[in-house]
């Protein structure tokens, strides 16, 4: 039974399953054998589940009822809870911890009949842009194994790019779905803040986090998004956006030139970005230069608010309630030892930074000010969208995937890779990264991506423009 | 500029034990990061003030509690040390 995995999308796989060209078990087995041949080198998966076949053999009801996700093999980021399975956020502090409940998105996907292949590698607690901060080794980029797959959802993006899963879930706090998707040549969506429940997602920056799909095409991202969205009583930040009309007619795309023309952007990215604009024009979009003067402060705002929230969220890992326990002789010394040894370097650094910006003497200058600037950025986006702009266009990343180790010694250089993606998290708006071509670096065709950002709850605009752009690229 | 004593104090507040060499490297790294993020202070906020956030806390109805002990075992099984139906901790006082 030969299934050409490289040609499958969720929709075409569904059609094959309905027609009986192959069964859900055969599809799952095909993915298992495909991923096991590459995972040793790529390290996309931290664990491949042993019951894939059992899961795939009981989805016939959902398939009959027409669920597009019935029998679709997915990879799940290691910070999303699946009841009874180990989940570690790629941290030593949670080794052996088993989830005590299903995340809301998992519950929804289970009832849709999705098959979970395994849990994927990531930067520890989703902190990083390369998976080099995983306690379990880096994930290599399937396109060029000397390079990073991006992060923090690097394992999920690599799993999809290497045909080790038909689609995957990641989480995006500052670009952690879109940046690895761009580095690996796949599609990544960060939904509107509040659109997808985070119940059962390990919290990193609670005012920023969203779960999002990583897929081979925009249509697949839309299918997964539709299966996951919705208000959840277990996530107080989830909101209802269901009354929004679907956009019709010509799309107006805004390009914030001051932001996209700044220094530090790779020439290949600039060139590709200009080509992408030409493609969108050819597809009938109107391109408008726009000014969003405050968004250039997004990254600074992000690296204040996010560590502040990290320092609070990670306080729960204390060696008492769950996870690793290191004995230090007394209660306080137990905490110091457990957290000192259990957290990796980046987690320790961000907890320290967060503690600093929240401390009494510096709160006003950093945290309070960052929140005020965040409000200003949000207002700028609102005004932009209400002036008739449907989507704001930027590159997804300032450069293609970097070499493993290249930025490891300089945290600030690593942070700068988030420059285009963090803005959407700061404002809470939805954003989609779509592959936009490749650039030849040392004999390898490295993927590039562009990012569309839309108004609150307007994922429909992202899907329409994204599909249009996909067609233009092909 | 962060002092070595600042790093020690922050580590203590963060409940994290650091090695002497990490204290030193963190001092330099945090300095460069804080210098970068301090650019938010350039932004003039004279024209627009802070507004109430759109997202508000939602409280569930104080009704239909789950049965007593339904989740006890599931939750306690994750604790490194337990004593019956309690999480076991060291003496605080």
Coordinates of C-alpha atoms in Angstrom, one line a residue:
Chain A
X1 CA 0.0 0.0 0.0
X2 CA 1.8 3.1 -1.2
X3 CA 0.3 6.5 -0.1
X4 CA 2.1 9.5 -1.5
X5 CA 2.1 11.6 1.7
X6 CA 3.7 14.6 0.0
X7 CA 0.6 15.1 -2.1
X8 CA -2.0 14.9 0.7
X9 CA -3.9 17.8 2.3
X10 CA -6.5 17.3 5.0
X11 CA -9.2 17.7 2.4
X12 CA -7.7 15.3 -0.2
X13 CA -6.9 12.7 2.6
X14 CA -10.5 13.0 3.7
X15 CA -11.7 12.3 0.2
X16 CA -9.5 9.3 -0.1
X17 CA -10.7 8.0 3.2
X18 CA -14.3 8.4 2.3
X19 CA -13.8 6.7 -1.1
X20 CA -11.9 3.9 0.7
X21 CA -8.6 4.3 -1.3
X22 CA -7.0 3.7 2.0
X23 CA -8.2 3.3 5.6
X24 CA -7.5 5.5 8.6
X25 CA -5.2 2.8 10.0
X26 CA -3.3 2.6 6.7
X27 CA -2.9 6.4 6.7
X28 CA -1.7 6.5 10.3
X29 CA 0.7 3.6 9.6
X30 CA 2.1 5.4 6.5
X31 CA 2.8 8.5 8.7
X32 CA 4.3 6.4 11.4
X33 CA 6.7 4.8 9.0
X34 CA 7.5 8.1 7.3
X35 CA 8.2 9.9 10.6
X36 CA 10.3 7.1 12.1
X37 CA 12.7 7.2 9.1
X38 CA 13.5 10.8 9.6
X39 CA 12.8 11.6 13.2
X40 CA 16.2 10.2 14.5
X41 CA 17.9 12.9 12.6
X42 CA 15.4 15.7 12.8
X43 CA 14.2 15.2 16.4
X44 CA 10.7 16.6 15.7
X45 CA 9.0 14.3 18.0
X46 CA 9.8 13.8 21.7
X47 CA 7.4 10.8 21.8
X48 CA 5.6 8.8 19.2
X49 CA 2.5 7.4 20.8
X50 CA 2.3 3.6 20.9
X51 CA -1.5 3.4 20.3
X52 CA -1.7 5.2 16.9
X53 CA -3.3 2.2 15.3
X54 CA -5.9 1.8 18.1
X55 CA -6.8 5.5 17.7
X56 CA -7.1 5.2 13.9
X57 CA -9.2 2.1 14.1
X58 CA -12.1 3.7 16.0
X59 CA -12.9 6.8 13.8
X60 CA -15.4 5.2 11.4
X61 CA -18.4 6.9 13.1
X62 CA -16.8 10.3 12.7
X63 CA -15.8 9.5 9.1
X64 CA -19.4 8.4 8.3
X65 CA -20.8 11.6 9.8
X66 CA -18.6 13.7 7.5
X67 CA -16.0 15.0 9.9
X68 CA -13.1 16.3 7.8
X69 CA -10.7 15.5 10.6
X70 CA -11.7 11.9 11.1
X71 CA -8.6 9.7 10.7
X72 CA -6.3 12.7 10.1
X73 CA -2.9 12.2 11.8
X74 CA -1.8 15.2 13.8
X75 CA 1.3 16.1 15.8
X76 CA 0.7 17.9 19.1
X77 CA 3.1 20.4 20.7
X78 CA 4.4 19.2 24.0
X79 CA 2.7 21.9 26.0
X80 CA -0.9 20.9 25.2
X81 CA -2.5 18.4 27.6
X82 CA -3.8 15.0 26.4
X83 CA -5.3 13.1 29.4
X84 CA -3.1 10.3 30.7
X85 CA -0.2 11.1 28.4
X86 CA 3.2 12.5 29.4
X87 CA 3.5 16.3 28.7
X88 CA 6.7 18.2 29.6
X89 CA 6.9 21.5 27.7
X90 CA 10.4 20.1 26.8
X91 CA 11.5 20.9 30.3
X92 CA 13.4 18.7 32.8
X93 CA 11.1 20.1 35.5
X94 CA 8.1 18.1 34.1
X95 CA 9.7 14.8 33.1
X96 CA 7.3 12.0 33.8
X97 CA 4.3 14.4 34.4
X98 CA 1.1 12.9 33.0
X99 CA -1.8 15.2 32.0
X100 CA -4.8 14.9 34.3
X101 CA -7.3 16.2 31.7
X102 CA -7.7 17.0 28.0
X103 CA -7.1 20.5 26.7
X104 CA -10.3 21.9 25.2
X105 CA -8.8 21.8 21.7
X106 CA -7.8 18.1 22.2
X107 CA -11.3 17.3 23.4
X108 CA -12.7 18.9 20.2
X109 CA -10.2 17.2 17.9
X110 CA -10.9 13.8 19.6
X111 CA -14.6 14.2 19.0
X112 CA -13.8 15.1 15.4
X113 CA -11.9 11.8 15.1
X114 CA -8.4 13.1 14.7
X115 CA -5.5 10.7 15.4
X116 CA -2.6 12.0 17.6
X117 CA 0.7 10.7 16.4
X118 CA 2.9 12.0 19.2
X119 CA 4.1 15.1 21.0
X120 CA 6.6 17.4 19.4
X121 CA 9.7 19.2 20.5
X122 CA 9.8 22.9 21.4
X123 CA 11.8 25.5 23.2
X124 CA 11.3 24.9 26.9
X125 CA 8.0 26.3 28.0
X126 CA 7.7 27.9 24.5
X127 CA 10.6 30.3 25.2
X128 CA 12.7 30.7 22.2
X129 CA 12.8 30.8 18.4
X130 CA 14.9 27.8 17.5
X131 CA 14.0 24.8 19.8
X132 CA 17.7 25.1 20.9
X133 CA 16.2 25.7 24.4
X134 CA 14.6 22.3 24.5
X135 CA 15.9 20.1 27.3
X136 CA 15.9 17.3 24.8
X137 CA 18.0 18.6 22.0
X138 CA 17.4 20.8 19.0
X139 CA 14.9 20.1 16.2
X140 CA 16.7 20.2 12.8
X141 CA 15.2 21.9 9.8
X142 CA 14.1 19.2 7.3
X143 CA 15.1 21.5 4.4
X144 CA 18.6 21.9 5.7
X145 CA 19.6 19.8 8.7
X146 CA 22.4 22.2 9.7
X147 CA 19.8 24.8 10.4
X148 CA 17.1 25.3 13.1
X149 CA 13.5 24.5 12.4
X150 CA 12.6 27.7 14.2
X151 CA 10.6 27.9 17.4
X152 CA 9.2 27.6 19.7
X153 CA 6.9 25.2 17.9
X154 CA 9.8 23.9 15.8
X155 CA 9.0 20.2 16.3
X156 CA 5.4 20.7 15.0
X157 CA 6.6 22.6 11.9
X158 CA 9.4 20.1 11.2
X159 CA 6.9 17.2 11.6
X160 CA 4.6 18.7 8.9
X161 CA 7.5 19.7 6.6
X162 CA 9.0 16.2 6.7
X163 CA 5.7 14.4 6.1
X164 CA 5.8 13.2 9.6
X165 CA 2.3 14.5 10.3
X166 CA -0.4 15.8 8.0
X167 CA -0.9 18.8 10.2
X168 CA 0.1 19.9 13.7
X169 CA -0.8 22.1 16.6
X170 CA 1.6 24.7 18.0
X171 CA 1.2 27.7 20.4
X172 CA 2.1 31.2 19.5
X173 CA 3.0 33.8 22.2
X174 CA 5.3 36.0 20.0
X175 CA 5.5 34.1 16.7
X176 CA 6.0 30.6 17.9
X177 CA 3.6 29.1 15.2
X178 CA 4.4 31.5 12.3
X179 CA 8.2 31.7 12.6
X180 CA 8.9 28.0 12.5
X181 CA 6.2 27.6 9.8
X182 CA 8.0 30.2 7.7
X183 CA 11.5 28.5 8.4
X184 CA 10.1 25.1 7.3
X185 CA 8.1 26.2 4.3
X186 CA 4.6 25.5 5.8
X187 CA 1.5 27.5 6.8
X188 CA 1.1 28.8 10.4
X189 CA -1.9 30.6 11.9
X190 CA -2.1 32.6 15.1
X191 CA -5.8 33.2 15.8
X192 CA -7.3 36.3 17.4
X193 CA -6.6 36.4 21.1
X194 CA -9.6 34.7 22.7
X195 CA -10.8 32.9 19.6
X196 CA -9.4 29.5 20.6
X197 CA -9.6 28.2 24.1
X198 CA -6.2 27.9 26.0
X199 CA -7.7 25.6 28.6
X200 CA -5.1 22.8 28.9
X201 CA -2.3 24.8 27.2
X202 CA 0.6 25.4 29.6
X203 CA 0.6 29.1 30.2
X204 CA 3.6 31.2 29.2
X205 CA 2.4 34.8 28.6
X206 CA -1.3 34.7 29.4
X207 CA -2.2 38.0 27.7
X208 CA -0.4 36.8 24.5
X209 CA -0.8 33.0 24.1
X210 CA -2.9 31.4 21.4
X211 CA -3.0 27.8 20.1
X212 CA -2.7 27.7 16.3
X213 CA -2.5 25.1 13.5
X214 CA 0.6 24.4 11.4
X215 CA -0.3 22.9 8.0
X216 CA 0.7 22.3 4.4
X217 CA -1.9 24.7 3.0
X218 CA -4.2 27.6 4.0
X219 CA -7.3 25.4 3.5
X220 CA -6.0 22.9 6.1
X221 CA -5.3 25.7 8.6
X222 CA -8.9 26.9 8.1
X223 CA -10.3 23.3 8.7
X224 CA -8.3 22.9 11.9
X225 CA -9.2 26.5 13.1
X226 CA -12.9 25.9 12.5
X227 CA -12.7 22.7 14.5
X228 CA -11.0 24.4 17.5
X229 CA -12.5 27.8 17.8
X230 CA -15.3 28.9 20.1
X231 CA -16.1 30.2 23.5
X232 CA -15.0 27.9 26.4
X233 CA -16.3 28.3 29.9
X234 CA -12.9 27.0 31.1
X235 CA -11.0 29.9 29.4
X236 CA -12.3 33.2 30.7
X237 CA -10.5 35.1 27.9
X238 CA -12.3 33.2 25.2
X239 CA -14.8 35.4 23.2
X240 CA -17.5 35.0 20.6
X241 CA -16.8 36.4 17.2
X242 CA -19.5 34.4 15.3
X243 CA -21.5 37.4 14.1
X244 CA -18.8 38.7 11.8
X245 CA -19.7 38.8 8.1
X246 CA -17.5 37.2 5.5
X247 CA -15.6 39.8 3.4
X248 CA -16.6 40.1 -0.3
X249 CA -14.9 42.0 -3.1
X250 CA -11.4 43.4 -3.6
X251 CA -8.9 43.2 -0.8
X252 CA -7.0 46.2 0.4
X253 CA -3.5 45.3 1.7
X254 CA -1.6 47.8 3.8
X255 CA 2.2 47.8 3.8
X256 CA 3.8 49.6 6.8
X257 CA 6.9 50.7 4.9
X258 CA 8.6 52.3 7.9
X259 CA 8.5 49.0 9.6
X260 CA 9.2 46.6 6.7
X261 CA 12.1 48.7 5.4
X262 CA 14.0 48.9 8.6
X263 CA 17.7 47.9 9.0
X264 CA 18.7 44.3 9.8
X265 CA 16.4 42.7 7.2
X266 CA 18.1 40.1 5.0
X267 CA 18.3 41.3 1.3
X268 CA 16.7 38.0 0.2
X269 CA 13.7 38.7 2.5
X270 CA 13.3 42.2 1.1
X271 CA 13.5 41.0 -2.5
X272 CA 10.9 38.2 -1.8
X273 CA 8.7 40.7 0.0
X274 CA 8.6 43.1 -3.0
X275 CA 7.9 40.1 -5.3
X276 CA 5.0 39.0 -3.0
X277 CA 3.5 42.5 -3.3
X278 CA 3.6 42.3 -7.1
X279 CA 1.9 38.9 -6.9
X280 CA -0.9 40.2 -4.8
X281 CA -1.4 43.2 -7.1
X282 CA -1.6 40.7 -10.0
X283 CA -4.3 38.9 -8.1
X284 CA -6.3 42.0 -8.0
X285 CA -5.5 43.3 -4.5
X286 CA -5.1 47.0 -3.9
X287 CA -1.8 47.8 -2.1
X288 CA -1.6 50.8 0.1
X289 CA 1.3 52.3 2.0
X290 CA 0.3 52.8 5.6
X291 CA 1.8 54.3 8.7
X292 CA 1.8 52.4 12.0
X293 CA 4.4 54.5 13.8
X294 CA 4.3 52.8 17.2
X295 CA 4.6 49.1 16.1
X296 CA 8.4 49.4 15.9
X297 CA 8.2 49.3 19.7
X298 CA 6.4 46.0 19.8
X299 CA 9.4 43.9 20.4
X300 CA 10.5 46.0 23.3
X301 CA 7.0 45.9 24.7
X302 CA 6.9 42.2 24.2
X303 CA 10.2 41.5 26.0
X304 CA 8.8 43.4 29.1
X305 CA 5.2 42.0 29.2
X306 CA 6.1 38.4 28.3
X307 CA 8.8 37.8 30.9
X308 CA 6.6 39.5 33.5
X309 CA 3.9 37.0 32.8
X310 CA 6.4 34.1 32.6
X311 CA 7.8 34.9 36.0
X312 CA 4.2 34.6 37.5
X313 CA 3.1 31.6 35.4
X314 CA 6.2 29.6 36.1
X315 CA 6.0 30.2 39.9
X316 CA 3.7 27.1 40.0
X317 CA 6.7 24.8 39.3
X318 CA 8.0 24.3 42.8
X319 CA 8.7 20.6 43.2
X320 CA 5.6 20.3 45.5
X321 CA 2.5 19.9 43.3
X322 CA 4.0 18.1 40.4
X323 CA 7.1 17.4 38.4
X324 CA 10.7 17.3 39.5
X325 CA 11.7 17.5 43.1
X326 CA 15.3 18.2 44.2
X327 CA 16.0 18.1 47.9
X328 CA 17.7 21.0 49.4
X329 CA 17.2 20.2 53.1
X330 CA 14.4 22.6 53.8
X331 CA 11.3 24.0 52.1
X332 CA 12.9 27.2 50.7
X333 CA 16.1 25.4 49.7
X334 CA 14.0 22.7 48.0
X335 CA 12.4 25.4 45.8
X336 CA 15.8 26.9 45.0
X337 CA 17.3 23.6 44.1
X338 CA 14.3 22.3 42.2
X339 CA 13.9 25.4 40.1
X340 CA 17.6 26.0 39.7
X341 CA 18.1 22.5 38.3
X342 CA 14.7 21.9 36.7
X343 CA 14.5 25.1 34.5
X344 CA 16.8 25.6 31.5
X345 CA 18.9 28.6 31.0
X346 CA 16.4 30.7 28.9
X347 CA 13.6 29.9 31.4
X348 CA 15.8 31.1 34.3
X349 CA 16.8 34.2 32.3
X350 CA 13.1 35.2 31.6
X351 CA 11.9 34.5 35.1
X352 CA 14.7 36.8 36.4
X353 CA 13.9 39.5 33.8
X354 CA 10.2 39.3 34.7
X355 CA 11.0 39.6 38.3
X356 CA 13.0 42.7 37.6
X357 CA 10.4 44.5 35.5
X358 CA 7.8 43.8 38.1
X359 CA 9.8 44.9 41.1
X360 CA 8.8 47.9 43.0
X361 CA 11.5 50.3 41.8
X362 CA 11.1 49.5 38.1
X363 CA 7.5 48.7 37.6
X364 CA 6.5 52.1 36.3
X365 CA 9.4 52.5 34.0
X366 CA 9.0 49.1 32.4
X367 CA 5.8 47.1 32.9
X368 CA 3.4 50.0 33.3
X369 CA 5.0 51.9 30.4
X370 CA 5.0 48.8 28.2
X371 CA 1.3 48.3 28.8
X372 CA 0.5 51.9 27.9
X373 CA 2.5 51.5 24.7
X374 CA 0.7 48.3 24.0
X375 CA -2.6 50.1 24.2
X376 CA -1.3 52.7 21.7
X377 CA -0.2 49.9 19.3
X378 CA -3.6 48.3 19.6
X379 CA -5.3 51.7 18.8
X380 CA -3.1 52.1 15.7
X381 CA -4.2 48.8 14.4
X382 CA -7.9 49.5 15.1
X383 CA -7.7 52.8 13.2
X384 CA -5.8 51.1 10.4
X385 CA -8.5 48.4 9.9
X386 CA -11.3 50.9 10.3
X387 CA -9.8 53.0 7.5
X388 CA -10.5 50.3 5.0
X389 CA -7.4 48.1 5.2
X390 CA -8.3 44.4 5.1
X391 CA -4.9 43.0 5.9
X392 CA -1.5 44.3 6.9
X393 CA 1.5 42.7 5.1
X394 CA 5.0 42.1 6.4
X395 CA 7.6 39.4 6.0
X396 CA 7.2 36.7 8.7
X397 CA 10.8 36.8 9.7
X398 CA 13.7 39.2 9.0
X399 CA 15.9 36.3 7.6
X400 CA 15.6 32.7 6.6
X401 CA 16.3 29.8 9.0
X402 CA 19.7 30.4 10.8
X403 CA 22.4 27.9 11.5
X404 CA 22.2 25.8 14.7
X405 CA 24.3 27.6 17.3
X406 CA 24.5 30.9 15.4
X407 CA 22.5 32.9 17.9
X408 CA 22.9 30.7 20.9
X409 CA 25.3 33.0 22.7
X410 CA 23.4 36.2 22.2
X411 CA 19.8 36.2 23.5
X412 CA 19.1 39.7 22.2
X413 CA 20.0 38.6 18.6
X414 CA 17.7 35.6 19.0
X415 CA 14.9 37.9 20.2
X416 CA 15.2 40.1 17.1
X417 CA 14.0 37.2 15.0
X418 CA 10.5 37.9 16.4
X419 CA 10.4 41.5 15.2
X420 CA 7.5 41.0 12.7
X421 CA 5.5 38.4 14.5
X422 CA 5.2 39.9 18.0
X423 CA 3.1 42.8 16.8
X424 CA 0.0 40.6 16.3
X425 CA 0.3 39.1 19.8
X426 CA 0.7 42.6 21.3
X427 CA -2.4 43.8 19.6
X428 CA -4.3 40.5 19.9
X429 CA -5.1 40.4 16.2
X430 CA -5.0 37.2 14.0
X431 CA -2.0 36.6 11.7
X432 CA -1.2 34.0 9.1
X433 CA 2.2 33.0 7.7
X434 CA 2.2 31.7 4.1
X435 CA 5.2 30.3 2.2
X436 CA 6.3 32.9 -0.3
X437 CA 9.2 31.2 -2.1
X438 CA 12.8 30.3 -1.3
X439 CA 16.3 31.7 -1.3
X440 CA 19.4 29.8 -2.2
X441 CA 21.9 29.6 0.6
X442 CA 24.9 27.3 0.4
X443 CA 23.2 25.1 -2.1
X444 CA 20.0 24.7 -0.1
X445 CA 16.7 26.3 -1.0
X446 CA 15.6 27.9 2.3
X447 CA 11.9 28.7 2.6
X448 CA 10.7 32.3 3.2
X449 CA 7.2 33.4 4.4
X450 CA 5.0 36.4 4.4
X451 CA 2.6 37.4 7.1
X452 CA -0.9 38.8 6.8
X453 CA -2.5 40.4 9.9
X454 CA -6.2 41.1 10.0
X455 CA -8.7 42.8 12.2
X456 CA -10.1 41.1 15.4
X457 CA -12.0 38.0 14.5
X458 CA -11.3 38.3 10.8
X459 CA -9.5 35.0 10.2
X460 CA -11.9 34.7 7.2
X461 CA -9.9 37.5 5.5
X462 CA -6.6 35.8 6.2
X463 CA -7.9 32.5 4.7
X464 CA -9.2 34.3 1.6
X465 CA -6.1 36.4 1.0
X466 CA -3.8 33.5 2.0
X467 CA -5.4 31.1 -0.6
X468 CA -5.2 33.8 -3.2
X469 CA -1.5 34.2 -2.5
X470 CA -0.9 30.5 -2.5
X471 CA -2.3 30.2 -6.0
X472 CA -0.1 33.1 -7.1
X473 CA 3.0 31.4 -5.8
X474 CA 2.3 28.0 -7.4
Chain B
X1 CA 23.7 48.9 35.2
X2 CA 22.8 45.8 37.2
X3 CA 25.0 45.1 40.2
X4 CA 26.1 41.6 41.3
X5 CA 23.9 42.1 44.4
X6 CA 20.9 42.9 42.2
X7 CA 21.3 39.5 40.4
X8 CA 21.5 37.7 43.8
X9 CA 18.4 39.5 45.0
X10 CA 16.4 38.7 41.9
X11 CA 17.5 35.0 42.0
X12 CA 16.3 34.9 45.6
X13 CA 13.0 36.5 44.7
X14 CA 12.6 34.1 41.7
X15 CA 13.4 31.1 44.0
X16 CA 16.2 30.0 41.6
X17 CA 19.6 28.9 42.7
X18 CA 22.3 30.2 40.3
X19 CA 25.9 29.3 40.0
X20 CA 28.4 32.2 40.4
X21 CA 29.4 32.0 36.7
X22 CA 25.7 32.2 35.6
X23 CA 25.1 35.1 37.9
X24 CA 27.9 36.9 36.1
X25 CA 26.8 36.0 32.5
X26 CA 23.2 36.9 33.4
X27 CA 24.2 40.3 34.6
X28 CA 25.7 41.1 31.1
X29 CA 22.8 39.5 29.2
X30 CA 20.1 41.2 31.3
X31 CA 21.8 44.5 31.0
X32 CA 21.8 44.3 27.2
X33 CA 18.2 43.2 27.1
X34 CA 17.0 45.9 29.6
X35 CA 18.9 48.5 27.6
X36 CA 17.0 47.4 24.5
X37 CA 13.5 47.2 26.0
X38 CA 14.1 50.6 27.7
X39 CA 13.3 52.2 24.3
X40 CA 9.6 52.0 25.3
X41 CA 10.4 55.0 27.5
X42 CA 10.9 57.1 24.3
X43 CA 7.2 56.8 23.4
X44 CA 5.2 59.9 24.2
X45 CA 1.9 59.1 25.7
X46 CA 0.6 62.6 25.9
X47 CA -2.2 62.3 23.3
X48 CA -3.7 59.0 24.3
X49 CA -4.3 57.6 27.7
X50 CA -4.8 54.1 28.9
X51 CA -8.2 52.5 28.3
X52 CA -10.0 49.7 30.0
X53 CA -9.1 46.4 28.4
X54 CA -11.7 44.6 26.3
X55 CA -11.1 41.3 28.0
X56 CA -12.7 40.9 31.4
X57 CA -12.7 38.2 33.9
X58 CA -15.6 35.9 33.6
X59 CA -16.9 34.0 36.7
X60 CA -18.8 30.8 36.4
X61 CA -22.1 30.4 38.2
X62 CA -21.7 29.3 41.8
X63 CA -23.6 26.2 41.1
X64 CA -23.3 22.5 40.0
X65 CA -20.1 21.6 41.9
X66 CA -18.5 18.4 40.9
X67 CA -18.7 15.5 43.3
X68 CA -16.3 15.4 46.3
X69 CA -13.1 13.6 45.6
X70 CA -13.7 13.0 41.8
X71 CA -10.4 14.5 40.8
X72 CA -8.4 13.9 44.0
X73 CA -6.5 10.9 42.9
X74 CA -5.7 12.3 39.4
X75 CA -4.3 15.5 40.9
X76 CA -2.5 13.9 43.9
X77 CA -0.8 11.2 41.7
X78 CA 1.3 14.0 40.2
X79 CA 2.7 15.2 43.5
X80 CA 6.3 14.1 44.3
X81 CA 5.3 13.4 48.0
X82 CA 1.9 12.6 49.4
X83 CA 0.5 11.5 52.7
X84 CA -2.9 9.9 52.1
X85 CA -5.1 12.5 50.4
X86 CA -2.7 15.4 51.1
X87 CA 0.3 16.8 49.4
X88 CA 3.2 16.4 51.8
X89 CA 5.5 19.4 52.3
X90 CA 8.3 20.2 54.6
X91 CA 7.8 22.2 57.9
X92 CA 7.3 25.9 57.2
X93 CA 7.9 27.2 60.7

